[in-house]
CSV table of C-alpha atoms in Angstrom, one decimal:
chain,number,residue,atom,x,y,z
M,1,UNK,CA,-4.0,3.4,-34.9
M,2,UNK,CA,-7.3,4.7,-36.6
M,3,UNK,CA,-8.9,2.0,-34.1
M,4,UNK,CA,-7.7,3.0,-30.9
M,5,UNK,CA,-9.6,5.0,-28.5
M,6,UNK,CA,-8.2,6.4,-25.8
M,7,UNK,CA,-9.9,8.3,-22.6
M,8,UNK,CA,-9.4,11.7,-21.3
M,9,UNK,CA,-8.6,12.4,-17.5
M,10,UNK,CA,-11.6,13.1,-15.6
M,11,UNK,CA,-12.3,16.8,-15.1
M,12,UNK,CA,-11.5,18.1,-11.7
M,13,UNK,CA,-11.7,22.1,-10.3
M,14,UNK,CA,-8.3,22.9,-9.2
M,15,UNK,CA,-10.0,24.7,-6.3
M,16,UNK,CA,-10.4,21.2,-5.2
M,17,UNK,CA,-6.9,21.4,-3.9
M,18,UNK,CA,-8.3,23.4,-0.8
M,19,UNK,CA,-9.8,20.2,0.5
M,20,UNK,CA,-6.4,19.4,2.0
M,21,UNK,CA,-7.5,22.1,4.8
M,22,UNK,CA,-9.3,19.8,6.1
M,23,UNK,CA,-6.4,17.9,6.9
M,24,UNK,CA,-5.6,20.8,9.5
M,25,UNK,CA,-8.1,19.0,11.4
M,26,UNK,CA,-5.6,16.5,12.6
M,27,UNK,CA,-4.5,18.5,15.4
M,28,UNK,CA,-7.6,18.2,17.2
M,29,UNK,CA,-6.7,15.0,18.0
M,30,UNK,CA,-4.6,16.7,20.3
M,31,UNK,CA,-7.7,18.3,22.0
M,32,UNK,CA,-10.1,14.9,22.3
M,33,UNK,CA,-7.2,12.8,23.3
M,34,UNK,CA,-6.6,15.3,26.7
M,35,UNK,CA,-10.1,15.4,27.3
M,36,UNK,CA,-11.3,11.8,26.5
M,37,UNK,CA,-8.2,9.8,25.1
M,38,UNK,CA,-9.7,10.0,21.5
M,39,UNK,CA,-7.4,9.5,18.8
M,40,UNK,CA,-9.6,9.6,15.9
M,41,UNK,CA,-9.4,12.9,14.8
M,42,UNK,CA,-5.4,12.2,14.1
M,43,UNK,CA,-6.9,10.6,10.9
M,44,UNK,CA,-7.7,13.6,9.3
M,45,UNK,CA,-4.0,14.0,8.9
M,46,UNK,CA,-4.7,11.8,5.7
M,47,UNK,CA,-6.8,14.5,4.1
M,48,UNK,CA,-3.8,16.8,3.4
M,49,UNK,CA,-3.4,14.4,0.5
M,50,UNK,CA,-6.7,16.1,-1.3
M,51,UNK,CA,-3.7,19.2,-2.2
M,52,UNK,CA,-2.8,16.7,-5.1
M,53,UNK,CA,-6.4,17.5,-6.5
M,54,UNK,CA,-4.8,20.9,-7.6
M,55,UNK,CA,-2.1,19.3,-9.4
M,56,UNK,CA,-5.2,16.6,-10.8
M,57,UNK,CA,-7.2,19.4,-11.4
M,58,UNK,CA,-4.8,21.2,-13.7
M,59,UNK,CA,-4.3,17.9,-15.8
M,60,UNK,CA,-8.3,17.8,-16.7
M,61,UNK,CA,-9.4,16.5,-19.8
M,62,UNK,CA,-5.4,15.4,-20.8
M,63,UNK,CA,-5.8,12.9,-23.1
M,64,UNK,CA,-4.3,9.6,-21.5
M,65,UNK,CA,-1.8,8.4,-24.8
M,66,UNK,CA,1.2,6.6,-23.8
M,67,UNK,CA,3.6,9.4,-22.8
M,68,UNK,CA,1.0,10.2,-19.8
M,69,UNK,CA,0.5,6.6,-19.3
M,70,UNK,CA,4.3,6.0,-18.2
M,71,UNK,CA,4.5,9.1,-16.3
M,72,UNK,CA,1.5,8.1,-14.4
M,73,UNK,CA,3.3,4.7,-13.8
M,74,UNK,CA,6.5,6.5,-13.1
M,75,UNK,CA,4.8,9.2,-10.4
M,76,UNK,CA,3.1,6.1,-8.8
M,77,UNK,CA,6.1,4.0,-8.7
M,78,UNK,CA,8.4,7.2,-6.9
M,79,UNK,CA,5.6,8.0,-4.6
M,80,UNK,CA,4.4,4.2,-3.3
M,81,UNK,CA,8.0,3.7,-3.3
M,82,UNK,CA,8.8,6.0,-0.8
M,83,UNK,CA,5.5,5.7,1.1
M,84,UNK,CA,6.7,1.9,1.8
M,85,UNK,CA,10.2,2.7,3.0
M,86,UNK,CA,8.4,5.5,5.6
M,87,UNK,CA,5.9,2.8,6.2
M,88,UNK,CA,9.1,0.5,7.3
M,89,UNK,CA,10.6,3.3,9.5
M,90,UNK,CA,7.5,4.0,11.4
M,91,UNK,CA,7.1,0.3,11.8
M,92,UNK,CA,11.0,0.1,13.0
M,93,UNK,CA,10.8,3.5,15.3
M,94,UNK,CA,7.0,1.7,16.6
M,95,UNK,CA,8.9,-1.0,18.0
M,96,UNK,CA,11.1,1.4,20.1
M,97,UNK,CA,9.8,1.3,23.2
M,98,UNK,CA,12.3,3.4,24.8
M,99,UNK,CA,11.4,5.8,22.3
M,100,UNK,CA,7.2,5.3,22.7
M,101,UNK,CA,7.1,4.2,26.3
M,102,UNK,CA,3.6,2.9,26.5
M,103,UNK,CA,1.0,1.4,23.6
M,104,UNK,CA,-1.1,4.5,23.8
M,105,UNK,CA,2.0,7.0,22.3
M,106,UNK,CA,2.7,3.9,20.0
M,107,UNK,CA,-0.9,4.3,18.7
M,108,UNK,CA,-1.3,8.1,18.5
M,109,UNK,CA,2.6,7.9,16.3
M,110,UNK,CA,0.9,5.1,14.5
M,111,UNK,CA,-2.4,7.0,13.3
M,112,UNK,CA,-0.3,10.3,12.8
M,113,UNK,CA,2.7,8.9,10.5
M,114,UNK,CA,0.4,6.4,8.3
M,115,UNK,CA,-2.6,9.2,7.9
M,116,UNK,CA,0.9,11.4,6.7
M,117,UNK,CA,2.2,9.0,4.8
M,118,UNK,CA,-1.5,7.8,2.9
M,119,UNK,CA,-1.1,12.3,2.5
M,120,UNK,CA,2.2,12.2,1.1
M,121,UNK,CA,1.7,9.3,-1.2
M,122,UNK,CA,-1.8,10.4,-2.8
M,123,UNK,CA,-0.1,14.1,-3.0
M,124,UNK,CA,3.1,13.0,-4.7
M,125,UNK,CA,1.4,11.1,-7.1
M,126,UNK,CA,-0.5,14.1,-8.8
M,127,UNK,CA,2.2,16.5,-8.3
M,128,UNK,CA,5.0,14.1,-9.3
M,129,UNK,CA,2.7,13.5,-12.8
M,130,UNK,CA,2.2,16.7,-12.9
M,131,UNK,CA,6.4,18.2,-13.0
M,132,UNK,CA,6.7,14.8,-15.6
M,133,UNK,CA,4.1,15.6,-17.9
M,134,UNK,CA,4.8,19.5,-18.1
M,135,UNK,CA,8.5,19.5,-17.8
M,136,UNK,CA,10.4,20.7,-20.6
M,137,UNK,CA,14.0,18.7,-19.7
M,138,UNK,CA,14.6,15.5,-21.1
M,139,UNK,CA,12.2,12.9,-19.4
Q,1,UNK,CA,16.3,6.7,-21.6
Q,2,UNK,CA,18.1,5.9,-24.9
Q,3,UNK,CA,19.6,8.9,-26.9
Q,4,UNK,CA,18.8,9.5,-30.1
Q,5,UNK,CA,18.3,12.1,-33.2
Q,6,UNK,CA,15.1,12.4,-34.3
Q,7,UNK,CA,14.1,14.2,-37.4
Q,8,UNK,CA,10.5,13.7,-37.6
Q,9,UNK,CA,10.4,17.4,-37.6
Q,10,UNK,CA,11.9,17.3,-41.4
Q,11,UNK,CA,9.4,14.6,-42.9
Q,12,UNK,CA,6.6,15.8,-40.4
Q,13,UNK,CA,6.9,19.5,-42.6
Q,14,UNK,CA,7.5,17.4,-45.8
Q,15,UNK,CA,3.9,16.2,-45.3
Q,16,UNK,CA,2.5,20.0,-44.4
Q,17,UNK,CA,1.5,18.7,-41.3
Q,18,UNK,CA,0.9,20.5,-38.2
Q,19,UNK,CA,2.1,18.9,-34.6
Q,20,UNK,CA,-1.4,18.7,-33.9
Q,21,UNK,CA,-2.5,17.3,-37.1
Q,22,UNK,CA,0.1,14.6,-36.7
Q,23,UNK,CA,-0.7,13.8,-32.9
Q,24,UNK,CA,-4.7,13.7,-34.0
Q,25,UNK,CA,-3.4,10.9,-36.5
Q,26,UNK,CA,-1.7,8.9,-34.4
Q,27,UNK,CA,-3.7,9.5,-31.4
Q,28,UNK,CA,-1.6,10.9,-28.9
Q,29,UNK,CA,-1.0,14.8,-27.6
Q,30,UNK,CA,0.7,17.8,-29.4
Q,31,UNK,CA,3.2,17.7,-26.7
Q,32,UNK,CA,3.9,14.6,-27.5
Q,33,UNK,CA,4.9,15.0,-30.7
Q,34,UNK,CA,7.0,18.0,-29.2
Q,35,UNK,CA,9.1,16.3,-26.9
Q,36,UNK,CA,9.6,13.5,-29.6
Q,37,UNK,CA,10.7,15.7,-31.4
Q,38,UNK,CA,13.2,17.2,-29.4
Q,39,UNK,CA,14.5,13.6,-28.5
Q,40,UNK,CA,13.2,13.9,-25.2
Q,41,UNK,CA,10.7,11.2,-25.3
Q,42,UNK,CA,11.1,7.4,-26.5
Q,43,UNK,CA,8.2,6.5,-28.4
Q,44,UNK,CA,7.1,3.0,-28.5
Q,45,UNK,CA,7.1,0.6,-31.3
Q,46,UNK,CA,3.8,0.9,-31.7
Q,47,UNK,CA,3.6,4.7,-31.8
Q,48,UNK,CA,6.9,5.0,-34.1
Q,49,UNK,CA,5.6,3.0,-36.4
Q,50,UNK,CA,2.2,4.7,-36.2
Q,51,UNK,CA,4.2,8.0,-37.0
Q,52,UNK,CA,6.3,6.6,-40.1
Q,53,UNK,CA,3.3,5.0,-41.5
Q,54,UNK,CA,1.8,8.8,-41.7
Q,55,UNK,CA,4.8,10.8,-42.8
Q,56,UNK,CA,5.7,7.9,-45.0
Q,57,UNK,CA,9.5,7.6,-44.1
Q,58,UNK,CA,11.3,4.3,-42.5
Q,59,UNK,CA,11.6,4.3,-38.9
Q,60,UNK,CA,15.0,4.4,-39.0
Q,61,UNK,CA,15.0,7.6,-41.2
Q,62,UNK,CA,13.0,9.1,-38.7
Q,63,UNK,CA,14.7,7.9,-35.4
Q,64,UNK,CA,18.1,7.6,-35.4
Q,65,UNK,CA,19.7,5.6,-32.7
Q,66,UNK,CA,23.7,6.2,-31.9
């Protein structure tokens, strides 16, 4: 008890959050690929993920005791959870190719959905800890 | 999670203690303490018997499982 030490989040500026803007920058992907075929830019689909810094950001300096541990664990588990069963559909609907008729369409779905689902699992995280941590209903 | 009464608040006061006092000693948050409290958080072993060891009262005084 007495010889326990335990950390403290790392502290983050809310304001942080507005980094997921940058995920906006996805769509140009539209633009390169009709001029030059480029598909990179889709990537930056991923970045909507940085709006979980807002939800990180309002949990600085929380001292990381047991409670926060297992609702840490518990956001994780919810949010990899569902990132692996929209992993499995995008891998099933990939396969369609009645659906994605050439490999070029089954590469722009691929970079969109995994950047969105690498957003939607970094986002869910924070926020899911977040609601958990701060919720006044039983637990 | 299990239910259960908890009436740490009783021997917590018994002691004069503050929430925050009490989550300083056993080393975990105010709100903690709160939602234990309430009943809405299990503690572990560890922690419950951190918390009977300060207030001085038997776990099962202090957490009462139906």
């Amino acid at each position: 008890m007495k010889g326990d030490k335990l950390m403290t989040t790392r502290r983050i500026n809310p304001k942080l959050g507005l980094l997921g803007v940058l995920g906006f920058f996805g769509f140009f992907g539209i633009w390169t690929y009709k001029a030059d075929g480029t598909v990179f830019p889709f990537i930056f689909f991923a970045f909507f993920g940085f709006f979980g810094f807002f939800f990180e950001g309002k949990m600085s300096s929380t001292l990381m005791d047991e409670r926060y541990r297992e609702n840490k664990q518990r956001a994780e588990l919810v949010s990899y959870r569902m990132g692996m069963r929209l992993a499995f559909l995008t891998l099933i609907t990939s396969s369609w190719s009645w659906l994605l008729p050439s490999s070029e369409m089954t590469l722009i779905f691929l970079t969109i959905s995994l950047s969105l689902i690498f957003a939607l699992v970094v986002f869910l995280s924070e926020y899911l800890l977040y609601c958990y941590d701060s919720s006044d209903s039983g637990e | 999670m299990a239910e259960f009464i908890c009436n740490l608040k009783k021997y917590r006061l018994m002691k004069e203690l503050t929430q925050d006092q009490l989550a300083q000693l056993v080393g975990v948050r105010r709100e903690t303490i709160m939602r234990l409290e309430k009943g809405q958080y299990n503690p572990s072993l560890k922690l419950a018997i951190d918390i009977s060891r300060v207030v001085e009262a038997a776990i099962e005084d202090i957490f009462v499982f139906e």
